[in-house]
CSV table of C-alpha atoms in Angstrom, one decimal:
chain,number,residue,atom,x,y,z
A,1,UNK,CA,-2.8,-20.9,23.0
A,2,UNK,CA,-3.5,-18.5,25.5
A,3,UNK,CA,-3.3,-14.4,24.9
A,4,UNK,CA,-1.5,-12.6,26.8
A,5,UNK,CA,-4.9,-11.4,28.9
A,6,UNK,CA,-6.3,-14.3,29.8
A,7,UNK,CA,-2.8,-15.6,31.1
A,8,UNK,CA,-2.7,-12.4,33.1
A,9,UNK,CA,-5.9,-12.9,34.7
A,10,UNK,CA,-5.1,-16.3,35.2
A,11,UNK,CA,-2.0,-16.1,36.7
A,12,UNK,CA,-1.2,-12.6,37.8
A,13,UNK,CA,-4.0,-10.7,38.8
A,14,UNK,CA,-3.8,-11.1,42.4
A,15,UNK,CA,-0.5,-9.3,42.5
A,16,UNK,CA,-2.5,-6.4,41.7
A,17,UNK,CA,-5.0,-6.4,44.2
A,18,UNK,CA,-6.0,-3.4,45.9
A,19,UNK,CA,-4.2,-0.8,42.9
A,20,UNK,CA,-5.9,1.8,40.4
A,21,UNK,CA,-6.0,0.1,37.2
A,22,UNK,CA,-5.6,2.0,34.1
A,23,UNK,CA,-6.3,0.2,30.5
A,24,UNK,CA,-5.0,1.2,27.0
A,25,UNK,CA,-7.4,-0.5,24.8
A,26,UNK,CA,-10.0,-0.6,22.4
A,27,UNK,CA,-11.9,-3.1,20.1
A,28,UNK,CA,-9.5,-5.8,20.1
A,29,UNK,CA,-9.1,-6.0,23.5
A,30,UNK,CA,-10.8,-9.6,24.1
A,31,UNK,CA,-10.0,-12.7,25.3
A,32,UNK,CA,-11.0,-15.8,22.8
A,33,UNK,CA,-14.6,-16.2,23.6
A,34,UNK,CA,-14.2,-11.9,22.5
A,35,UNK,CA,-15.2,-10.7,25.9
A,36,UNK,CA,-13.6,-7.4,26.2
A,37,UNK,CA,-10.8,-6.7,28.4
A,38,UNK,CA,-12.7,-3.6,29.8
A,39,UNK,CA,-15.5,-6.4,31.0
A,40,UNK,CA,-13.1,-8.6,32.3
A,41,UNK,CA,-10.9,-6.2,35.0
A,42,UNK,CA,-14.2,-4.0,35.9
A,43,UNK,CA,-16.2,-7.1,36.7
A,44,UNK,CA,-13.2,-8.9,38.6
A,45,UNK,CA,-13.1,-8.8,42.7
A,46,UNK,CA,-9.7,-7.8,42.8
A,47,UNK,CA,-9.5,-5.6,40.2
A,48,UNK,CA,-9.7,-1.8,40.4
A,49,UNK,CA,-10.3,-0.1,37.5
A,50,UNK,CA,-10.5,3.4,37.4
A,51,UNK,CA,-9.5,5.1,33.9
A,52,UNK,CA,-9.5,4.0,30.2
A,53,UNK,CA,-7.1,5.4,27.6
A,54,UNK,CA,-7.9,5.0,23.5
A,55,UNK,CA,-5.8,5.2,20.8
A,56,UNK,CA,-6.5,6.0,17.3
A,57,UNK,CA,-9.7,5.4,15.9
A,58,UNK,CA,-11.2,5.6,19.8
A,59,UNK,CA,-12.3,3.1,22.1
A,60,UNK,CA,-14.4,1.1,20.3
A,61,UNK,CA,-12.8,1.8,17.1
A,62,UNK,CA,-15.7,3.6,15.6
A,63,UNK,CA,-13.8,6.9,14.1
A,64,UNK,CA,-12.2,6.7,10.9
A,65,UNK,CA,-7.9,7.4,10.5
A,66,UNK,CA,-6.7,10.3,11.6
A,67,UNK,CA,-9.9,11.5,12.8
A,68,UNK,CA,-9.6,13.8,15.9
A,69,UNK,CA,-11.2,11.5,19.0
A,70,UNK,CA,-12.7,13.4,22.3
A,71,UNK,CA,-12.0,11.9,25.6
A,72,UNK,CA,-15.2,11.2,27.0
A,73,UNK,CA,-17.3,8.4,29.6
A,74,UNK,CA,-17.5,4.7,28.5
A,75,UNK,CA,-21.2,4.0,28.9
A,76,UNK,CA,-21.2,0.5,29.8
A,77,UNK,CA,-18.9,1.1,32.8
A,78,UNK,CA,-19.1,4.9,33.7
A,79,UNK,CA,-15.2,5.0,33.8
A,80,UNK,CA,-13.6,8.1,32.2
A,81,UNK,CA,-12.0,7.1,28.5
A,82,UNK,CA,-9.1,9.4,27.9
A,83,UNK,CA,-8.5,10.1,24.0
A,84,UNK,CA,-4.2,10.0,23.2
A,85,UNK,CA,-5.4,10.5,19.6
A,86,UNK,CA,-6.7,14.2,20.2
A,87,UNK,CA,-5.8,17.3,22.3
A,88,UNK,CA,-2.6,14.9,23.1
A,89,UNK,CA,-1.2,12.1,21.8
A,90,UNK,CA,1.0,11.4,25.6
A,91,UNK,CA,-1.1,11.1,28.8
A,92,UNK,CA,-0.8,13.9,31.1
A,93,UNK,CA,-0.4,14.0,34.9
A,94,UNK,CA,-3.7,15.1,35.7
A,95,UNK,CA,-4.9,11.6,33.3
A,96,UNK,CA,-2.3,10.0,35.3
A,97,UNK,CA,-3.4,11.3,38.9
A,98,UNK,CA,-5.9,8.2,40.1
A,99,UNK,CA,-3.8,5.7,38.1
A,100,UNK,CA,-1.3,3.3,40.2
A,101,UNK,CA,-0.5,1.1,37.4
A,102,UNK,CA,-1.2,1.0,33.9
A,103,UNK,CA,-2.1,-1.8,31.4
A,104,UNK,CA,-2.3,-2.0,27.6
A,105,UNK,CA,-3.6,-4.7,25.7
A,106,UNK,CA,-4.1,-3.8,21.9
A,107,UNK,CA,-4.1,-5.9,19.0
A,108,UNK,CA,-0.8,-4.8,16.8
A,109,UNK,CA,-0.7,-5.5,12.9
A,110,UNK,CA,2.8,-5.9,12.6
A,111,UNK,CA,3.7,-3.4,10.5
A,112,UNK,CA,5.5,0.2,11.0
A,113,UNK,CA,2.6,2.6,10.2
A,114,UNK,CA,0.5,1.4,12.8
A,115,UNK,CA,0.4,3.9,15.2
A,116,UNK,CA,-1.3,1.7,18.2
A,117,UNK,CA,2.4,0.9,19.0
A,118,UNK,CA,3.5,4.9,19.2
A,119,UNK,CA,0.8,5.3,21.1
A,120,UNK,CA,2.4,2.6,23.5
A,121,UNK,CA,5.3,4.5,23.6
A,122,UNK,CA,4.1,7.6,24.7
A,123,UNK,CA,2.1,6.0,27.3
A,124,UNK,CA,5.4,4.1,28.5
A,125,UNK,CA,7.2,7.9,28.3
A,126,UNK,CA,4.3,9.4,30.4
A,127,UNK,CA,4.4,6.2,32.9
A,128,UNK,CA,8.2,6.4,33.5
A,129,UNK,CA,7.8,9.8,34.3
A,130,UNK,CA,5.5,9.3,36.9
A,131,UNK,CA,7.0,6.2,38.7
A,132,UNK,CA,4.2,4.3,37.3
A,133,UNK,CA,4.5,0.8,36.3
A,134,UNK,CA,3.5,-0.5,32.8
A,135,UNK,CA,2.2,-3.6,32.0
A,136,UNK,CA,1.4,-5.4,28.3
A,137,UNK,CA,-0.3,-8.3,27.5
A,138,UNK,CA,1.4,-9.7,24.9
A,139,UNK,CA,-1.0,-10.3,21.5
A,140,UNK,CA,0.4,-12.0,18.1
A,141,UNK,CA,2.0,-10.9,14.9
A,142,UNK,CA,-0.7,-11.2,13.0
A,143,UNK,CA,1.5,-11.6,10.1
A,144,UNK,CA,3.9,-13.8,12.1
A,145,UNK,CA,7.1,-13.0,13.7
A,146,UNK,CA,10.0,-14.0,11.5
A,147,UNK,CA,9.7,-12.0,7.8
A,148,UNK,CA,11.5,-8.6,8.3
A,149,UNK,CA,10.5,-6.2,5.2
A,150,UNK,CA,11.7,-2.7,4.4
A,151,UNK,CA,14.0,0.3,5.5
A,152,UNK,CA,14.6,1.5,9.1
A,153,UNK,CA,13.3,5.3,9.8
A,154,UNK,CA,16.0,7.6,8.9
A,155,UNK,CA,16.4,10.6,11.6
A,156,UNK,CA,14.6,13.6,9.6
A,157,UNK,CA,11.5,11.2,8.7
A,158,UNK,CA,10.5,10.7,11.9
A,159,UNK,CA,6.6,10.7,12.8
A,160,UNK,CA,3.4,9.5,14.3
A,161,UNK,CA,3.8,6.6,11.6
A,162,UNK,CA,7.5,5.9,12.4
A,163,UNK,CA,9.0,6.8,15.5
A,164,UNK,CA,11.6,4.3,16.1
A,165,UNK,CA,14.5,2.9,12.8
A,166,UNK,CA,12.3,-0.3,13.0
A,167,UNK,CA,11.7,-2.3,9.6
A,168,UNK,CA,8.4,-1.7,7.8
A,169,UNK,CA,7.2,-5.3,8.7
A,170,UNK,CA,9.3,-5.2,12.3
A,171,UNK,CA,8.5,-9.7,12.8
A,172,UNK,CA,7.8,-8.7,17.1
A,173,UNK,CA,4.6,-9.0,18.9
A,174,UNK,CA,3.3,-6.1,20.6
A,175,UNK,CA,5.5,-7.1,24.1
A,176,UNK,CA,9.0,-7.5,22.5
A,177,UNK,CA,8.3,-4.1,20.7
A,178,UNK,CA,8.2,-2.8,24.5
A,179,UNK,CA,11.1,-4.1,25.5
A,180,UNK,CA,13.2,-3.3,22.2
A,181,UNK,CA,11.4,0.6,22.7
A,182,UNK,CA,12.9,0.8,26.6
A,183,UNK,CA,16.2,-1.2,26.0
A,184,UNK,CA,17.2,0.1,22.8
A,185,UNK,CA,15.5,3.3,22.0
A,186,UNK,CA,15.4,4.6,26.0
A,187,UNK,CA,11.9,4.7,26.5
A,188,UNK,CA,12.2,4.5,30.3
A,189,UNK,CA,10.0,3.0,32.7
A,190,UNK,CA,9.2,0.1,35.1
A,191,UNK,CA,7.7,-2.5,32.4
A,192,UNK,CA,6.8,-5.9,32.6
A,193,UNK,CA,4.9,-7.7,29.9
A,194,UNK,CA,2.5,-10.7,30.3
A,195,UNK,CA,3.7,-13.4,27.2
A,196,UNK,CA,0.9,-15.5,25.7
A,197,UNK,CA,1.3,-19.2,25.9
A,198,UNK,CA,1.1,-21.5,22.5
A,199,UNK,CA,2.0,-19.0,20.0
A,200,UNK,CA,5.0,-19.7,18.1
A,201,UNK,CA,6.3,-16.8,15.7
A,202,UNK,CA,6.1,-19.3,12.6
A,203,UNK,CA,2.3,-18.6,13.1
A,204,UNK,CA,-0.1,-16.2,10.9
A,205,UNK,CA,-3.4,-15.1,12.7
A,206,UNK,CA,-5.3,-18.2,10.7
A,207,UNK,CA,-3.4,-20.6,12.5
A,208,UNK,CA,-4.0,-19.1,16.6
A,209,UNK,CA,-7.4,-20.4,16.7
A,210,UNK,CA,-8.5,-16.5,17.3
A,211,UNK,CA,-11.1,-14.5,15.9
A,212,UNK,CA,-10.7,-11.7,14.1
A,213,UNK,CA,-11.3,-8.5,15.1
A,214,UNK,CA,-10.4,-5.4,12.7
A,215,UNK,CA,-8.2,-3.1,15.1
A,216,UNK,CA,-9.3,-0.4,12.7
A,217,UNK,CA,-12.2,0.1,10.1
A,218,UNK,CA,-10.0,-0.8,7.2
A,219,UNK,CA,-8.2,-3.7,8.5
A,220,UNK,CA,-10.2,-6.0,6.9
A,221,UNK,CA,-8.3,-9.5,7.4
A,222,UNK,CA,-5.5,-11.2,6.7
A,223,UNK,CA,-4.6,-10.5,3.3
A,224,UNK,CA,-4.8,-7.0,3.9
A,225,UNK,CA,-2.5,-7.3,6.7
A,226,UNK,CA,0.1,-9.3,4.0
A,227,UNK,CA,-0.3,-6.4,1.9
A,228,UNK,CA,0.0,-3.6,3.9
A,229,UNK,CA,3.4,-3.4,4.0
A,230,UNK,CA,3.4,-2.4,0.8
A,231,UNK,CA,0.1,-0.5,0.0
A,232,UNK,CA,0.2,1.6,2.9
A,233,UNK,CA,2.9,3.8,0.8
A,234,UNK,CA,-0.3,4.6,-1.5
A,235,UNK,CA,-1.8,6.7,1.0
A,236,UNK,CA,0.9,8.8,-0.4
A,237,UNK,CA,0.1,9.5,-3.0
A,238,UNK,CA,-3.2,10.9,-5.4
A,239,UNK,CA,-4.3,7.2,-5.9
A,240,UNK,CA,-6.8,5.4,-3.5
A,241,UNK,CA,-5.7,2.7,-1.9
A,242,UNK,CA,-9.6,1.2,-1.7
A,243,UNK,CA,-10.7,2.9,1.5
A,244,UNK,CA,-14.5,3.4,1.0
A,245,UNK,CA,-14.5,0.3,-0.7
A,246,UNK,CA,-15.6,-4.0,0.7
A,247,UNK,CA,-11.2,-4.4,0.0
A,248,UNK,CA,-9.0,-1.5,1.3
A,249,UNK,CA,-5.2,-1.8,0.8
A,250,UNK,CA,-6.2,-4.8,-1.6
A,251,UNK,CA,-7.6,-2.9,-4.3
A,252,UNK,CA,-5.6,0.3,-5.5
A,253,UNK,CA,-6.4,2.5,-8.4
A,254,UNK,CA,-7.8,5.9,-9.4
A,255,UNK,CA,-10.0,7.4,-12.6
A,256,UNK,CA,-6.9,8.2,-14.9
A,257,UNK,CA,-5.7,4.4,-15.0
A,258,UNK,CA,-6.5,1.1,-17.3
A,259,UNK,CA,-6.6,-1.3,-15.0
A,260,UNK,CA,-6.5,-4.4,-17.7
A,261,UNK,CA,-3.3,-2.7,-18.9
A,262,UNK,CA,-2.4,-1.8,-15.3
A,263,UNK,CA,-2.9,-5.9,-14.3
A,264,UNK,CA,-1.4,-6.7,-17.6
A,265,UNK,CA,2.0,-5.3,-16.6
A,266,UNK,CA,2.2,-6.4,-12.9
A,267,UNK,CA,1.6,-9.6,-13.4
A,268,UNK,CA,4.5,-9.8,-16.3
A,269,UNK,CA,6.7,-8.7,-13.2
A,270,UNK,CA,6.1,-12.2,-11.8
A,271,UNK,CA,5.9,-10.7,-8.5
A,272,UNK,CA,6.3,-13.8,-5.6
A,273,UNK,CA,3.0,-14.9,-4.3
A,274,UNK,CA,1.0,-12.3,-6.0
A,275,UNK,CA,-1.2,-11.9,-8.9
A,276,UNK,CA,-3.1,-8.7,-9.9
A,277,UNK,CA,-6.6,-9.1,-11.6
A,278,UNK,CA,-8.1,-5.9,-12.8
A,279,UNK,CA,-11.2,-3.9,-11.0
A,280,UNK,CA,-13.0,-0.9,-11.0
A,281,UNK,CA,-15.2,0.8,-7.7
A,282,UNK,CA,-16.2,4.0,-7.2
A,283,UNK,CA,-14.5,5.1,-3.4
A,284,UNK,CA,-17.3,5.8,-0.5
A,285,UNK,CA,-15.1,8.3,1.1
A,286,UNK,CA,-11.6,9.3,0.5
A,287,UNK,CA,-9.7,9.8,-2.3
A,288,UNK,CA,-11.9,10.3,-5.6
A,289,UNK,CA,-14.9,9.9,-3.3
A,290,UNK,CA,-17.9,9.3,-6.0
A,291,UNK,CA,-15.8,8.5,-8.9
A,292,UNK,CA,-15.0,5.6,-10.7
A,293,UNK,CA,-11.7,4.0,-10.8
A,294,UNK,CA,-10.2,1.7,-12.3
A,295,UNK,CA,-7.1,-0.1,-11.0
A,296,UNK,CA,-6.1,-3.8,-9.5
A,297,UNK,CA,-7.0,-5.9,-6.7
A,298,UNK,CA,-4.0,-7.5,-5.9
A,299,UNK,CA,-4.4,-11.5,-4.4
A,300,UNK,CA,-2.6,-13.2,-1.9
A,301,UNK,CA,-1.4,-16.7,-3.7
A,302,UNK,CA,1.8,-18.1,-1.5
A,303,UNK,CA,2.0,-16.0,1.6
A,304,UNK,CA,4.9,-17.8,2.4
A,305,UNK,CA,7.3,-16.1,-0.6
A,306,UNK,CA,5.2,-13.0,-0.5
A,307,UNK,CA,7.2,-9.8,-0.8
A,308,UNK,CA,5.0,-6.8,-0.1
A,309,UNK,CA,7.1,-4.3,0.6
A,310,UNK,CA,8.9,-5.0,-2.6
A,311,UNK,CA,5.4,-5.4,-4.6
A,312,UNK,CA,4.1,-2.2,-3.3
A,313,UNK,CA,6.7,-0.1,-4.6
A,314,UNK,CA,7.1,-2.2,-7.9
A,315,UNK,CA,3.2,-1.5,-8.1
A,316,UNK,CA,4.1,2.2,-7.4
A,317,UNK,CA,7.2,2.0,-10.1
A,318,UNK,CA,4.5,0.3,-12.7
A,319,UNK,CA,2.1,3.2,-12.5
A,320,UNK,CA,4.5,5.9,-12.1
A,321,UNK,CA,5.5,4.6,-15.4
A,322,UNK,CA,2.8,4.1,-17.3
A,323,UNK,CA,0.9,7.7,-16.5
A,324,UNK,CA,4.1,10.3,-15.6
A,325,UNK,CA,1.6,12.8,-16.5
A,326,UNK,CA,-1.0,12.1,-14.0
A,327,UNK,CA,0.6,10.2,-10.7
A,328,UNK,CA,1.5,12.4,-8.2
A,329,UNK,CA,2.4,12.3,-4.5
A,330,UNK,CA,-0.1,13.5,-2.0
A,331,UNK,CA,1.4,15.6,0.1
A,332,UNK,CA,4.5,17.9,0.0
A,333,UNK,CA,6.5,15.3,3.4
A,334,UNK,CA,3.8,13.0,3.8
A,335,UNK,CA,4.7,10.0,1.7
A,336,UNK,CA,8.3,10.3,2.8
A,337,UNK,CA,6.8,10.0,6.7
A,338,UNK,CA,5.7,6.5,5.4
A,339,UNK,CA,8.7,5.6,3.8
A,340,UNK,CA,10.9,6.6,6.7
A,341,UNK,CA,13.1,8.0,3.8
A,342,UNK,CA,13.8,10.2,1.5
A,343,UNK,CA,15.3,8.2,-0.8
A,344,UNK,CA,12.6,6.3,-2.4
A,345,UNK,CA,10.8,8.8,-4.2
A,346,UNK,CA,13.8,8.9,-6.5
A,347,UNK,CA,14.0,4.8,-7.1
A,348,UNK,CA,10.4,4.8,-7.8
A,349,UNK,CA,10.6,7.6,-10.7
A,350,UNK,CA,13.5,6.1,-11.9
A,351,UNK,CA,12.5,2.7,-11.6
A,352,UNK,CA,14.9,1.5,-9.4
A,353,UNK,CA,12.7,0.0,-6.3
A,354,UNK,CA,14.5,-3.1,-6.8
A,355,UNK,CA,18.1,-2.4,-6.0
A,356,UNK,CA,16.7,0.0,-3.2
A,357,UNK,CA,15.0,-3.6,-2.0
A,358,UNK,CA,18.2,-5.5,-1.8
A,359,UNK,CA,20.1,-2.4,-0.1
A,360,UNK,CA,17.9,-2.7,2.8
A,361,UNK,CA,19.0,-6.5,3.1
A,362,UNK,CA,22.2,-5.7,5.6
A,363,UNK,CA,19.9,-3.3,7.3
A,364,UNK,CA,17.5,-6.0,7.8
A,365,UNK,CA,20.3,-8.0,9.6
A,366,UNK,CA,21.5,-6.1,11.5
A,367,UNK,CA,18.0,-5.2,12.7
A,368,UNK,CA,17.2,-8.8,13.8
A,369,UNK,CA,20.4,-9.5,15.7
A,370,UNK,CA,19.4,-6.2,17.7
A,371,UNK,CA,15.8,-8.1,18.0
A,372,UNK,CA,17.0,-11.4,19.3
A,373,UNK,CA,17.6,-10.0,22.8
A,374,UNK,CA,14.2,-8.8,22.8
A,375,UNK,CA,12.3,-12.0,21.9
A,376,UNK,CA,10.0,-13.8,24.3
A,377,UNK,CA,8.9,-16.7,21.7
């Protein structure tokens, strides 16, 4: 397969010969033999690049969530790198002023939370306001592009990690999320987007024949990505979800829980494709930074009938359960920002997730009919 990049450069780049190129990137922005995109446009003849823009967790993806990134000079090329995860979130005109066309290539996760693809967004807002034309190369799902999982965003949960009613796990690369973002959600601008050859939306990153490259410091791999869907809702809440340990989003626990009694009761749920073995770490940052905890690792064993969304909040339900006295949510709005909702704080104390699951099935339906005019695979 080729990446969206690599069939740009192979295919397209001459129609933008003699323009101001401006790149949203980081980290993942490389072609299969990982030579960045930044490399690739500043060493090319016809090529003009002028101006980088970073997302979240900077550049080269070396600042941990949510921490505040400077805009500053990119060393290797001596290009200004403009920071839309700091003063502003939306590139301004003056950003804007020696930029004729902008590209982005970032590696998605395919999941709602993610905030690379708000980021996007923005930058699509900002273009269309400017009469500058936008241009994505197209990267995978990682965790393929057909399972749908989860609510859409309701209106008064709207945030940096859920700007659009999309599902939890949307099932669109990076490139149909720009189009369904323009056409359906009237982010206006002149877009095109560069599809990849080869990839098929049956596919999970294992099977591409890519490398891995974590598109932040706690997307560890694959099985993280399965998860995430569903573990993401931990950050929450007063539990770690393993940051600061080797498995983040695969490990969840804090010092108040058993987690032999904790694994014990998961895996009597029979939850599809997962089984719970019980572990204790002591977080390097974070939550309960220094302490020990005990609590699960959770392990992908059929990805195929894996329901994360569902086993995150039944993992939430369990322990909300078994110590009312000390589980708590984090934040006063912040775990319903995740959900998208208000309503699930209620299932989960009543223990309820399940129904809550299947009501989202119509919603899920309707969603991918909407998608199927936005598809490029």
């Amino acid at each position: 397969m080729k990446l969206g990049v690599e069939v740009f450069l192979e295919k397209h780049a001459n129609d933008y010969r003699g323009q101001r190129i401006g790149l949203v990137t980081n980290l993942t922005g490389v072609n299969h033999m990982l030579i960045p995109t930044i490399d690739l446009f500043h060493e090319h003849e016809h090529l003009g690049l002028t101006a980088l823009f970073g997302p979240e967790h900077g550049i080269r993806g070396d600042a941990k969530e949510g921490e505040h990134v400077g805009s500053s000079v990119d060393k290797e090329t001596g290009l200004p790198v403009y920071s839309l995860y700091g003063e502003t979130r939306k590139p301004t005109p003056d950003m804007l002023q020696d930029v004729d066309v902008m590209v982005f290539d970032l590696q998605d996760i395919g999941t709602r939370y993610y905030t690379y693809i708000y980021t996007m967004a923005y930058v699509m807002e900002a273009c269309g306001e400017q009469g500058i034309p936008f241009v994505v190369l197209d990267r995978p799902n990682p965790i393929n592009g057909m399972t749908l999982e989860g609510n859409l965003v309701d209106e008064d949960c709207r945030s940096f990690v859920g700007l659009y009613p999309i599902p939890v796990r949307h099932g669109l690369t990076i490139g149909e999320l720009a189009q369904l973002f323009k056409e359906q959600f009237g982010v206006r601008c002149d877009l095109t987007v560069i599809p990849m050859e080869g990839w098929s939306r049956k596919m999970h990153f294992d099977e591409t024949g890519l490398l891995w490259v974590p598109p932040s410091p706690n997307a560890s791999g694959l099985d993280m990505g399965l998860l995430y869907p569903g573990t993401c809702l931990v950050e929450g809440t007063n539990l770690s979800e393993g940051r600061g340990t080797a498995k983040p989003f695969e490990m969840v626990g804090a010092p108040f829980i058993d987690g032999y009694r904790l694994a014990k009761a998961l895996n009597e749920r029979r939850m599809p494709g997962i089984l719970a073995r019980p572990v204790s770490f002591v977080p390097t940052y974070q939550k309960h930074v220094g302490e020990r905890c005990e609590g699960v690792q959770l392990h992908v064993t059929d990805r195929t009938a894996l329901q994360s969304f569902s086993a995150g909040l039944q993992l939430l339900e369990t322990i909300t359960e078994m110590y009312p006295e000390s589980f708590s949510y984090k934040e006063a709005d912040f775990f319903d920002q995740l959900a998208g909702t208000k309503q699930l704080k209620p299932h989960i104390e009543n223990g309820t997730t399940s129904s809550y699951v299947e009501q989202c099935q119509p919603v899920l339906s309707a969603f991918r009919k909407i998608a199927c005019s936005y598809l490029l695979y």
